[in-house]
Short mmCIF file of N, CA and C in Angstrom, two decimals:
data_model
loop_
_atom_site.label_atom_id
_atom_site.label_comp_id
_atom_site.label_asym_id
_atom_site.label_seq_id
_atom_site.Cartn_x
_atom_site.Cartn_y
_atom_site.Cartn_z
N UNK A 772 -20.52 26.08 -60.38
CA UNK A 772 -20.92 25.05 -60.65
C UNK A 772 -22.22 24.89 -59.66
N UNK A 773 -23.40 24.43 -60.02
CA UNK A 773 -24.45 24.01 -59.05
C UNK A 773 -24.18 22.63 -58.10
N UNK A 774 -24.61 22.96 -57.01
CA UNK A 774 -24.41 21.69 -56.20
C UNK A 774 -25.79 21.69 -55.36
N UNK A 775 -25.88 20.28 -54.93
CA UNK A 775 -26.96 20.00 -54.29
C UNK A 775 -26.26 19.28 -52.99
N UNK A 776 -26.88 19.89 -51.60
CA UNK A 776 -26.52 19.45 -50.29
C UNK A 776 -27.61 18.42 -49.72
N UNK A 777 -27.15 17.56 -49.35
CA UNK A 777 -28.10 16.30 -48.51
C UNK A 777 -27.58 15.89 -47.20
N UNK A 778 -28.31 16.04 -46.34
CA UNK A 778 -28.12 15.70 -44.86
C UNK A 778 -27.78 14.29 -44.86
N UNK A 779 -26.95 14.04 -44.40
CA UNK A 779 -26.38 12.57 -44.21
C UNK A 779 -26.65 11.94 -42.54
N UNK A 780 -26.15 13.29 -41.60
CA UNK A 780 -26.82 13.01 -40.10
C UNK A 780 -26.75 14.18 -39.68
N UNK A 781 -28.21 14.18 -39.01
CA UNK A 781 -28.82 15.25 -38.28
C UNK A 781 -27.87 15.49 -36.99
N UNK A 782 -28.15 16.46 -36.26
CA UNK A 782 -27.52 16.73 -34.94
C UNK A 782 -27.81 15.48 -33.98
N UNK A 783 -28.96 15.11 -33.97
CA UNK A 783 -29.57 14.18 -33.16
C UNK A 783 -29.06 12.70 -33.70
N UNK A 784 -28.81 12.50 -34.76
CA UNK A 784 -28.09 10.99 -35.52
C UNK A 784 -26.85 11.32 -35.04
N UNK A 785 -26.00 12.40 -35.15
CA UNK A 785 -24.48 12.42 -34.92
C UNK A 785 -24.29 12.33 -33.53
N UNK A 786 -25.20 12.71 -32.69
CA UNK A 786 -25.43 12.39 -31.07
C UNK A 786 -25.08 10.77 -30.82
N UNK A 787 -26.14 10.49 -31.39
CA UNK A 787 -26.44 8.95 -31.20
C UNK A 787 -25.32 7.94 -31.94
N UNK A 788 -24.89 8.48 -33.07
CA UNK A 788 -23.59 7.93 -33.60
C UNK A 788 -22.35 7.89 -32.78
N UNK A 789 -22.09 9.04 -32.24
CA UNK A 789 -20.76 9.15 -31.25
C UNK A 789 -21.15 8.52 -30.07
N UNK A 790 -22.31 8.22 -29.46
CA UNK A 790 -22.37 7.69 -28.31
C UNK A 790 -22.36 6.05 -28.41
N UNK A 791 -22.75 5.80 -29.81
CA UNK A 791 -22.26 4.36 -30.07
C UNK A 791 -20.70 3.77 -30.32
N UNK A 792 -20.27 4.86 -31.11
CA UNK A 792 -18.76 4.63 -31.38
C UNK A 792 -17.99 4.61 -30.09
N UNK A 793 -18.57 5.65 -28.89
CA UNK A 793 -17.81 5.55 -27.59
C UNK A 793 -17.76 3.99 -27.07
N UNK A 794 -18.93 3.49 -27.27
CA UNK A 794 -19.30 2.24 -26.65
C UNK A 794 -18.69 1.10 -27.03
N UNK A 795 -18.54 1.23 -28.39
CA UNK A 795 -17.54 0.44 -29.09
C UNK A 795 -16.34 0.31 -28.79
N UNK A 796 -15.58 1.58 -28.66
CA UNK A 796 -14.30 1.66 -28.27
C UNK A 796 -13.96 1.25 -26.78
N UNK A 797 -15.04 1.50 -25.74
CA UNK A 797 -14.70 0.92 -24.63
C UNK A 797 -14.88 -0.58 -24.69
N UNK A 798 -15.73 -1.08 -25.30
CA UNK A 798 -15.94 -2.65 -25.41
C UNK A 798 -14.69 -3.35 -25.84
N UNK A 799 -14.16 -2.47 -26.89
CA UNK A 799 -12.97 -3.30 -27.65
C UNK A 799 -11.41 -3.03 -26.76
N UNK A 800 -11.44 -1.89 -26.23
CA UNK A 800 -10.36 -1.56 -25.25
C UNK A 800 -10.38 -2.41 -23.98
N UNK A 801 -11.63 -2.60 -23.34
CA UNK A 801 -11.71 -3.45 -21.77
C UNK A 801 -10.96 -2.28 -20.93
N UNK A 802 -9.83 -2.06 -20.81
CA UNK A 802 -8.99 -1.23 -19.87
C UNK A 802 -8.92 -0.03 -20.36
N UNK A 803 -9.94 1.20 -19.71
CA UNK A 803 -9.91 2.56 -20.35
C UNK A 803 -9.00 3.29 -19.91
N UNK A 804 -8.36 2.75 -19.10
CA UNK A 804 -6.97 3.43 -18.66
C UNK A 804 -5.89 3.51 -19.32
N UNK A 805 -5.99 2.67 -20.37
CA UNK A 805 -4.79 2.57 -21.27
C UNK A 805 -5.33 3.15 -22.44
N UNK A 806 -6.12 3.75 -22.60
CA UNK A 806 -6.68 4.11 -23.80
C UNK A 806 -6.39 5.49 -23.89
N UNK A 807 -5.90 6.15 -25.37
CA UNK A 807 -5.58 7.44 -25.70
C UNK A 807 -6.03 7.65 -27.18
N UNK A 808 -6.92 8.57 -27.19
CA UNK A 808 -7.70 9.15 -28.24
C UNK A 808 -6.95 10.43 -28.87
N UNK A 809 -6.50 10.15 -30.36
CA UNK A 809 -5.72 10.98 -31.01
C UNK A 809 -6.48 11.34 -32.08
N UNK A 810 -7.11 12.62 -32.07
CA UNK A 810 -7.49 13.30 -33.09
C UNK A 810 -6.57 13.92 -34.01
N UNK A 811 -6.79 13.72 -35.30
CA UNK A 811 -6.01 14.16 -36.33
C UNK A 811 -6.77 15.55 -36.96
N UNK A 812 -5.87 16.33 -36.85
CA UNK A 812 -6.37 17.74 -37.45
C UNK A 812 -6.95 17.74 -38.85
N UNK A 813 -8.11 18.11 -39.02
CA UNK A 813 -8.72 19.62 -38.29
C UNK A 813 -9.67 19.00 -37.42
N UNK A 814 -10.98 18.25 -38.13
CA UNK A 814 -11.85 17.69 -37.12
C UNK A 814 -12.03 16.55 -36.30
N UNK A 815 -10.53 16.03 -36.62
CA UNK A 815 -10.40 14.67 -35.83
C UNK A 815 -10.36 14.95 -34.52
N UNK A 816 -9.58 16.16 -34.29
CA UNK A 816 -9.68 16.77 -33.01
C UNK A 816 -10.94 17.07 -32.18
N UNK A 817 -11.69 18.04 -32.56
CA UNK A 817 -12.82 17.92 -31.97
C UNK A 817 -13.87 16.68 -31.52
N UNK A 818 -13.71 16.04 -32.60
CA UNK A 818 -14.44 14.39 -32.64
C UNK A 818 -13.82 13.84 -31.61
N UNK A 819 -12.30 13.76 -31.37
CA UNK A 819 -11.75 13.00 -30.24
C UNK A 819 -12.21 13.63 -29.04
N UNK A 820 -12.49 14.86 -29.01
CA UNK A 820 -12.62 15.40 -27.59
C UNK A 820 -14.26 15.18 -27.20
N UNK A 821 -14.99 15.08 -28.31
CA UNK A 821 -16.33 14.74 -27.67
C UNK A 821 -16.42 13.05 -27.49
N UNK A 822 -15.86 12.33 -27.87
CA UNK A 822 -15.74 10.58 -28.02
C UNK A 822 -15.02 10.88 -26.29
N UNK A 823 -14.20 11.53 -25.83
CA UNK A 823 -13.27 11.36 -24.84
C UNK A 823 -14.56 11.49 -23.65
N UNK A 824 -15.37 12.77 -23.96
CA UNK A 824 -16.41 13.13 -22.87
C UNK A 824 -17.41 12.16 -22.81
N UNK A 825 -17.87 11.50 -24.00
CA UNK A 825 -18.85 10.62 -23.94
C UNK A 825 -18.38 9.24 -23.12
N UNK A 826 -17.17 8.75 -23.51
CA UNK A 826 -16.51 7.68 -22.77
C UNK A 826 -16.41 7.95 -21.32
N UNK A 827 -16.04 9.15 -20.80
CA UNK A 827 -16.01 9.71 -19.32
C UNK A 827 -17.46 9.67 -18.64
N UNK A 828 -18.15 9.92 -19.84
CA UNK A 828 -19.56 10.13 -19.28
C UNK A 828 -20.27 8.51 -18.88
N UNK A 829 -19.81 7.74 -19.66
CA UNK A 829 -20.51 6.00 -19.78
C UNK A 829 -19.50 5.53 -18.47
N UNK A 830 -18.15 5.73 -18.47
CA UNK A 830 -17.25 4.88 -17.39
C UNK A 830 -17.11 5.79 -16.10
N UNK A 831 -17.26 6.93 -16.38
CA UNK A 831 -16.87 7.92 -14.90
C UNK A 831 -15.37 7.46 -14.92
N UNK A 832 -14.52 7.57 -15.92
CA UNK A 832 -13.22 7.69 -15.79
C UNK A 832 -12.95 8.53 -17.18
N UNK A 833 -11.87 9.38 -16.89
CA UNK A 833 -11.36 10.22 -18.07
C UNK A 833 -10.28 9.53 -18.81
N UNK A 834 -10.31 9.65 -20.10
CA UNK A 834 -9.34 9.04 -20.90
C UNK A 834 -8.53 10.24 -21.37
N UNK A 835 -7.11 9.64 -21.84
CA UNK A 835 -6.23 10.81 -22.33
C UNK A 835 -6.72 11.27 -24.00
N UNK A 836 -6.85 12.43 -24.02
CA UNK A 836 -7.01 12.82 -25.57
C UNK A 836 -6.19 13.63 -25.86
N UNK A 837 -5.44 13.47 -27.20
CA UNK A 837 -4.36 14.52 -27.67
C UNK A 837 -4.94 14.61 -29.14
N UNK A 838 -3.98 15.64 -29.73
CA UNK A 838 -4.09 15.97 -31.39
C UNK A 838 -2.90 15.58 -32.03
N UNK A 839 -3.01 15.18 -33.15
CA UNK A 839 -1.98 14.97 -34.03
C UNK A 839 -1.85 15.66 -34.98
N UNK A 840 -0.74 16.36 -35.54
CA UNK A 840 -0.41 17.02 -36.72
C UNK A 840 0.46 16.05 -37.64
N UNK A 841 -0.03 15.92 -38.95
CA UNK A 841 0.51 15.05 -39.77
C UNK A 841 1.06 15.99 -40.82
N UNK A 842 1.31 16.94 -40.85
CA UNK A 842 1.71 17.92 -42.10
C UNK A 842 3.00 17.30 -42.55
N UNK A 843 3.99 17.26 -41.82
CA UNK A 843 5.48 16.93 -42.19
C UNK A 843 5.48 15.40 -42.90
N UNK A 844 4.56 14.68 -42.43
CA UNK A 844 4.39 13.15 -42.90
C UNK A 844 3.78 12.94 -44.34
N UNK A 845 3.02 14.01 -44.70
CA UNK A 845 2.12 13.51 -45.91
C UNK A 845 2.79 13.29 -47.24
N UNK A 846 2.28 12.95 -48.23
CA UNK A 846 3.06 12.56 -49.39
C UNK A 846 2.57 13.47 -50.49
N UNK A 847 1.73 14.47 -50.40
CA UNK A 847 1.08 14.90 -51.42
C UNK A 847 1.16 16.68 -50.95
N UNK A 848 2.36 17.15 -50.21
CA UNK A 848 2.61 18.27 -49.95
C UNK A 848 2.89 19.34 -51.14
N UNK A 849 3.32 18.48 -52.32
CA UNK A 849 3.45 19.33 -53.68
C UNK A 849 2.08 19.77 -54.28
N UNK A 850 1.02 18.89 -53.86
CA UNK A 850 -0.29 19.06 -54.37
C UNK A 850 -1.19 20.26 -53.64
N UNK A 851 -0.90 20.07 -52.30
CA UNK A 851 -1.75 20.87 -51.37
C UNK A 851 -1.37 22.32 -51.08
N UNK A 852 0.10 22.33 -51.28
CA UNK A 852 0.52 23.63 -50.89
C UNK A 852 1.16 24.13 -49.85
N UNK A 853 1.59 25.04 -49.25
CA UNK A 853 2.07 25.29 -47.93
C UNK A 853 1.11 25.34 -46.84
N UNK A 854 1.31 24.76 -45.96
CA UNK A 854 0.61 24.68 -44.71
C UNK A 854 1.39 24.94 -43.44
N UNK A 855 0.50 25.69 -42.72
CA UNK A 855 1.18 25.89 -41.16
C UNK A 855 0.99 24.73 -40.31
N UNK A 856 1.80 24.03 -39.95
CA UNK A 856 1.41 22.84 -39.00
C UNK A 856 0.81 23.45 -37.70
N UNK A 857 -0.20 22.66 -37.31
CA UNK A 857 -0.71 22.72 -36.21
C UNK A 857 0.32 22.17 -35.05
N UNK A 858 -0.28 22.57 -33.80
CA UNK A 858 0.47 21.70 -32.57
C UNK A 858 -0.06 20.48 -32.35
N UNK A 859 0.76 19.37 -32.21
CA UNK A 859 0.75 18.13 -31.60
C UNK A 859 0.70 18.27 -30.44
N UNK A 860 -0.48 17.64 -29.72
CA UNK A 860 -0.39 17.48 -28.29
C UNK A 860 -0.86 16.15 -27.57
N UNK A 861 0.39 15.49 -27.44
CA UNK A 861 0.24 14.06 -26.66
C UNK A 861 0.83 14.32 -25.37
N UNK A 862 0.08 14.01 -24.40
CA UNK A 862 0.64 14.30 -22.66
C UNK A 862 1.21 13.10 -22.19
N UNK A 863 1.36 12.10 -23.04
CA UNK A 863 1.88 10.74 -22.38
C UNK A 863 2.81 10.13 -23.45
N UNK A 864 3.65 9.21 -22.80
CA UNK A 864 4.50 8.29 -23.97
C UNK A 864 3.35 7.36 -24.40
N UNK A 865 3.32 6.92 -25.50
CA UNK A 865 2.25 5.87 -26.20
C UNK A 865 2.47 4.69 -25.98
N UNK A 866 3.93 4.42 -25.43
CA UNK A 866 4.36 2.89 -25.52
C UNK A 866 3.30 2.23 -24.39
N UNK A 867 2.78 0.97 -24.91
CA UNK A 867 1.84 0.49 -24.19
C UNK A 867 0.22 0.80 -24.17
N UNK A 868 0.16 1.76 -24.86
CA UNK A 868 -0.93 2.19 -24.67
C UNK A 868 -1.99 1.81 -26.06
N UNK A 869 -3.47 2.03 -25.79
CA UNK A 869 -4.23 1.52 -26.61
C UNK A 869 -4.61 2.87 -27.33
N UNK A 870 -3.98 2.84 -28.49
CA UNK A 870 -4.04 4.33 -29.34
C UNK A 870 -5.29 4.37 -30.37
N UNK A 871 -6.10 5.06 -30.24
CA UNK A 871 -7.33 5.14 -31.02
C UNK A 871 -7.14 6.44 -32.12
N UNK A 872 -6.79 6.49 -33.39
CA UNK A 872 -6.80 7.48 -34.15
C UNK A 872 -7.99 7.75 -34.43
N UNK A 873 -8.45 9.30 -34.42
CA UNK A 873 -9.74 9.72 -34.62
C UNK A 873 -9.74 10.72 -36.08
N UNK A 874 -10.41 10.41 -36.67
CA UNK A 874 -10.53 11.29 -37.95
C UNK A 874 -12.18 11.51 -38.52
N UNK A 875 -12.69 12.47 -39.13
CA UNK A 875 -13.88 13.17 -39.46
C UNK A 875 -14.18 11.76 -40.50
N UNK A 876 -13.26 12.07 -41.85
CA UNK A 876 -13.68 11.06 -42.95
C UNK A 876 -12.62 10.50 -43.60
N UNK A 877 -12.74 9.35 -43.83
CA UNK A 877 -11.72 8.51 -44.47
C UNK A 877 -12.14 8.52 -46.23
N UNK A 878 -11.06 8.65 -46.68
CA UNK A 878 -11.14 8.59 -48.41
C UNK A 878 -10.11 7.79 -48.79
N UNK A 879 -8.89 8.20 -49.50
CA UNK A 879 -7.90 7.23 -49.91
C UNK A 879 -6.88 6.69 -48.99
N UNK A 880 -6.91 7.17 -47.75
CA UNK A 880 -6.36 6.37 -46.41
C UNK A 880 -5.02 6.96 -46.36
N UNK A 881 -4.77 8.00 -46.92
CA UNK A 881 -3.18 8.58 -47.12
C UNK A 881 -2.75 9.46 -45.76
N UNK A 882 -4.06 10.16 -45.64
CA UNK A 882 -4.22 10.74 -44.14
C UNK A 882 -3.54 9.95 -42.95
N UNK A 883 -4.32 8.70 -43.17
CA UNK A 883 -4.06 7.85 -41.96
C UNK A 883 -2.69 7.21 -41.84
N UNK A 884 -2.21 7.00 -43.30
CA UNK A 884 -0.93 6.51 -43.56
C UNK A 884 0.14 7.51 -42.82
N UNK A 885 -0.17 8.85 -43.05
CA UNK A 885 0.69 9.74 -42.22
C UNK A 885 0.74 9.75 -40.79
N UNK A 886 -0.38 9.47 -40.40
CA UNK A 886 -0.70 9.63 -39.10
C UNK A 886 0.07 8.41 -38.41
N UNK A 887 -0.15 7.29 -39.11
CA UNK A 887 0.82 6.27 -38.50
C UNK A 887 2.12 6.48 -38.37
N UNK A 888 2.68 7.12 -39.26
CA UNK A 888 4.17 7.29 -39.27
C UNK A 888 4.40 8.50 -38.24
N UNK A 889 3.42 9.55 -38.22
CA UNK A 889 3.51 10.29 -36.94
C UNK A 889 3.63 9.82 -35.49
N UNK A 890 2.65 8.82 -35.36
CA UNK A 890 2.67 8.09 -34.03
C UNK A 890 3.70 7.72 -33.50
N UNK A 891 4.52 7.01 -34.57
CA UNK A 891 5.92 6.12 -34.21
C UNK A 891 6.80 7.35 -33.58
N UNK A 892 6.66 8.51 -33.39
CA UNK A 892 7.50 9.58 -32.77
C UNK A 892 7.18 9.42 -31.34
N UNK A 893 6.34 9.16 -31.18
CA UNK A 893 5.74 9.28 -29.61
C UNK A 893 5.91 7.86 -28.86
N UNK A 894 6.23 6.89 -29.14
CA UNK A 894 6.30 5.59 -28.48
C UNK A 894 5.82 4.58 -29.38
N UNK A 895 6.00 3.26 -28.76
CA UNK A 895 5.38 1.78 -29.27
C UNK A 895 4.25 1.79 -28.77
N UNK A 896 2.98 2.12 -29.18
CA UNK A 896 1.48 1.60 -28.88
C UNK A 896 1.46 -0.04 -28.60
N UNK A 897 0.49 -0.37 -27.67
CA UNK A 897 0.50 -1.90 -27.80
C UNK A 897 -0.34 -2.23 -28.91
N UNK A 898 -1.47 -1.32 -29.29
CA UNK A 898 -2.19 -1.45 -30.49
C UNK A 898 -2.59 0.15 -30.96
N UNK A 899 -2.70 0.02 -32.19
CA UNK A 899 -3.27 1.51 -32.93
C UNK A 899 -4.60 1.12 -33.56
N UNK A 900 -5.67 1.77 -33.38
CA UNK A 900 -6.87 1.48 -33.93
C UNK A 900 -7.41 2.74 -34.61
N UNK A 901 -8.06 2.61 -35.67
CA UNK A 901 -8.67 3.71 -36.42
C UNK A 901 -10.22 3.75 -35.99
N UNK A 902 -10.77 5.16 -35.80
CA UNK A 902 -11.85 5.52 -35.73
C UNK A 902 -12.42 6.54 -36.69
N UNK A 903 -13.47 6.36 -37.53
CA UNK A 903 -13.79 7.55 -38.36
C UNK A 903 -15.17 7.58 -38.35
N UNK A 904 -15.71 9.06 -38.54
CA UNK A 904 -17.11 9.30 -38.54
C UNK A 904 -17.97 8.80 -39.70
N UNK A 905 -16.93 8.80 -40.90
CA UNK A 905 -17.72 8.68 -42.40
C UNK A 905 -16.72 7.82 -43.06
N UNK A 906 -16.80 6.89 -43.66
CA UNK A 906 -16.11 5.94 -44.48
C UNK A 906 -16.84 6.25 -45.98
N UNK A 907 -16.00 6.79 -46.85
CA UNK A 907 -16.64 7.12 -48.13
C UNK A 907 -16.04 6.24 -49.26
N UNK A 908 -15.30 5.30 -48.89
CA UNK A 908 -14.61 4.55 -49.95
C UNK A 908 -13.44 5.11 -50.72
N UNK A 909 -13.06 4.59 -51.82
CA UNK A 909 -12.05 5.14 -52.71
C UNK A 909 -10.85 4.88 -52.25
N UNK A 910 -10.57 3.80 -51.42
CA UNK A 910 -9.28 3.48 -50.67
C UNK A 910 -8.03 3.69 -51.61
N UNK A 911 -6.93 4.23 -51.40
CA UNK A 911 -5.60 4.00 -52.47
C UNK A 911 -4.56 3.06 -51.66
N UNK A 912 -5.00 3.00 -50.30
CA UNK A 912 -3.70 1.88 -49.49
C UNK A 912 -4.61 1.04 -48.68
N UNK A 913 -4.10 -0.12 -48.36
CA UNK A 913 -5.04 -1.10 -47.66
C UNK A 913 -5.05 -0.62 -46.14
N UNK A 914 -5.97 0.45 -45.85
CA UNK A 914 -6.32 0.77 -44.65
C UNK A 914 -7.94 0.71 -44.43
N UNK A 915 -8.01 0.21 -43.42
CA UNK A 915 -9.44 0.12 -42.94
C UNK A 915 -9.80 0.41 -41.66
N UNK A 916 -10.95 1.16 -41.36
CA UNK A 916 -11.30 1.49 -39.95
C UNK A 916 -11.58 0.33 -39.06
N UNK A 917 -11.08 0.68 -37.64
CA UNK A 917 -11.93 -0.48 -36.70
C UNK A 917 -13.09 -0.16 -36.34
N UNK A 918 -13.43 1.23 -36.27
CA UNK A 918 -14.97 1.81 -35.71
C UNK A 918 -15.35 2.87 -36.93
N UNK A 919 -16.28 2.53 -37.20
CA UNK A 919 -17.00 3.57 -38.42
C UNK A 919 -18.30 3.81 -38.11
N UNK A 920 -18.57 5.29 -37.82
CA UNK A 920 -19.89 5.97 -37.60
C UNK A 920 -20.82 5.56 -38.94
N UNK A 921 -20.65 5.69 -40.14
CA UNK A 921 -21.46 5.62 -41.19
C UNK A 921 -20.52 5.55 -42.53
N UNK A 922 -21.13 4.30 -42.85
CA UNK A 922 -20.41 4.17 -44.59
C UNK A 922 -21.46 4.63 -45.45
N UNK A 923 -20.62 5.57 -46.35
CA UNK A 923 -21.14 6.30 -47.23
C UNK A 923 -20.39 6.16 -48.66
N UNK A 924 -21.10 5.42 -49.49
CA UNK A 924 -20.34 5.17 -50.65
C UNK A 924 -20.67 6.57 -51.63
N UNK A 925 -19.34 7.09 -52.15
CA UNK A 925 -19.74 8.18 -52.85
C UNK A 925 -19.14 8.08 -54.30
N UNK A 926 -19.15 8.89 -55.04
CA UNK A 926 -18.47 9.31 -56.11
C UNK A 926 -17.20 9.95 -55.84
N UNK A 927 -16.30 10.14 -56.77
CA UNK A 927 -14.88 11.13 -56.27
C UNK A 927 -15.39 12.52 -56.54
N UNK A 928 -16.30 12.72 -57.22
CA UNK A 928 -16.75 14.12 -57.44
C UNK A 928 -17.46 14.68 -56.15
N UNK A 929 -18.17 13.80 -55.53
CA UNK A 929 -18.95 14.38 -54.13
C UNK A 929 -17.70 14.55 -53.15
N UNK A 930 -18.53 15.68 -52.22
CA UNK A 930 -17.85 15.85 -50.89
C UNK A 930 -18.52 15.59 -49.72
N UNK A 931 -17.90 15.13 -48.81
CA UNK A 931 -18.70 14.85 -47.41
C UNK A 931 -18.33 16.15 -46.49
N UNK A 932 -18.96 16.89 -46.04
CA UNK A 932 -18.53 17.66 -44.89
C UNK A 932 -19.37 17.48 -43.58
N UNK A 933 -18.32 17.39 -42.64
CA UNK A 933 -18.59 17.33 -41.19
C UNK A 933 -18.50 18.49 -40.48
N UNK A 934 -19.54 18.86 -39.84
CA UNK A 934 -19.45 20.16 -38.83
C UNK A 934 -19.80 19.56 -37.40
N UNK A 935 -19.05 19.97 -36.52
CA UNK A 935 -19.02 19.48 -35.31
C UNK A 935 -19.08 21.10 -34.45
N UNK A 936 -19.88 20.86 -33.28
CA UNK A 936 -20.22 21.95 -32.52
C UNK A 936 -19.00 23.04 -31.91
N UNK A 937 -18.34 22.03 -31.43
CA UNK A 937 -17.11 22.71 -30.81
C UNK A 937 -16.16 23.62 -31.98
N UNK A 938 -16.28 23.31 -32.84
CA UNK A 938 -15.30 23.63 -34.04
C UNK A 938 -16.22 24.65 -35.17
N UNK A 939 -17.56 24.25 -35.43
CA UNK A 939 -18.08 24.83 -36.41
C UNK A 939 -19.38 25.63 -36.11
N UNK A 940 -19.79 25.40 -34.60
CA UNK A 940 -21.00 26.01 -34.04
C UNK A 940 -22.14 25.36 -34.39
N UNK A 941 -22.22 23.92 -34.95
CA UNK A 941 -23.44 23.00 -35.18
C UNK A 941 -22.69 21.69 -35.79
N UNK A 942 -23.63 20.68 -35.32
CA UNK A 942 -23.54 19.34 -35.74
C UNK A 942 -24.32 19.06 -36.84
N UNK A 943 -23.57 18.26 -37.93
CA UNK A 943 -24.13 17.60 -38.96
C UNK A 943 -22.99 17.03 -39.86
N UNK A 944 -23.61 16.25 -40.73
CA UNK A 944 -22.97 15.58 -41.72
C UNK A 944 -23.42 15.59 -42.92
N UNK A 945 -22.65 16.50 -44.15
CA UNK A 945 -23.39 16.57 -45.32
C UNK A 945 -22.90 15.80 -46.40
N UNK A 946 -23.66 15.52 -47.68
CA UNK A 946 -22.85 14.99 -48.90
C UNK A 946 -22.97 16.18 -49.73
N UNK A 947 -22.29 16.68 -50.48
CA UNK A 947 -22.14 17.71 -51.69
C UNK A 947 -22.01 17.32 -52.90
N UNK A 948 -23.20 17.23 -53.60
CA UNK A 948 -22.92 16.99 -55.13
C UNK A 948 -22.62 18.01 -55.83
N UNK A 949 -21.75 18.06 -56.92
CA UNK A 949 -21.53 18.93 -57.91
C UNK A 949 -21.96 18.40 -59.22
N UNK A 950 -22.89 19.41 -59.80
CA UNK A 950 -23.49 18.85 -61.21
C UNK A 950 -22.62 19.76 -62.14
#
C-alpha cells in the first residue's frame, strides 16, 4: 500500500516542545523533590529520561526517572500476541510522590489504563498525572492527558511515529497516511 509521510515535529520543534512540557511539569509539581517521571515502554522511557534531564537543567535538581512495563496489565494480549516483558525500573516507593506517567502517543487510552493498574503495585502516589508528546484522539476510555506536547487529530487509518535520539538515533514526529 502506498503511504505518505508528513513531518509533524522537526528536531528543533521537538526540543522546544520537551522544554515547554518540562516547564509545565515543574510549575504544576511545585516541589520537584517529590516528582517521579515514569516512562511507559517503549518510547515513553527515553522521553521520560529526556524530560528528566531538561527538568534538572531548569531546576538544578535531579528528579527520579523510572520505567514501567505494562505487559501483564494489558487487556489486548490476545490481539497483540506474545510479548517479552521489559524490566520495570522504579527506584523508590511511590507513596506520597507526584508521579507523571510519560508516553509518546495517546490513542485509545488503554495503555494508560494498564499503566495506572501497574503503578498501584508500587505504592499509593499523592497524585498521578499523564504527559504525552502527541494526543491523536480516538479515546475509548475516559482518560485525558494533563500535559500534551501536540494535539493531532488523525483518522484511525493513520499512524503517528515518534523518533527519539536516545532510542532511534534521530528526533522527529511523523504522521503516516496510508492510501
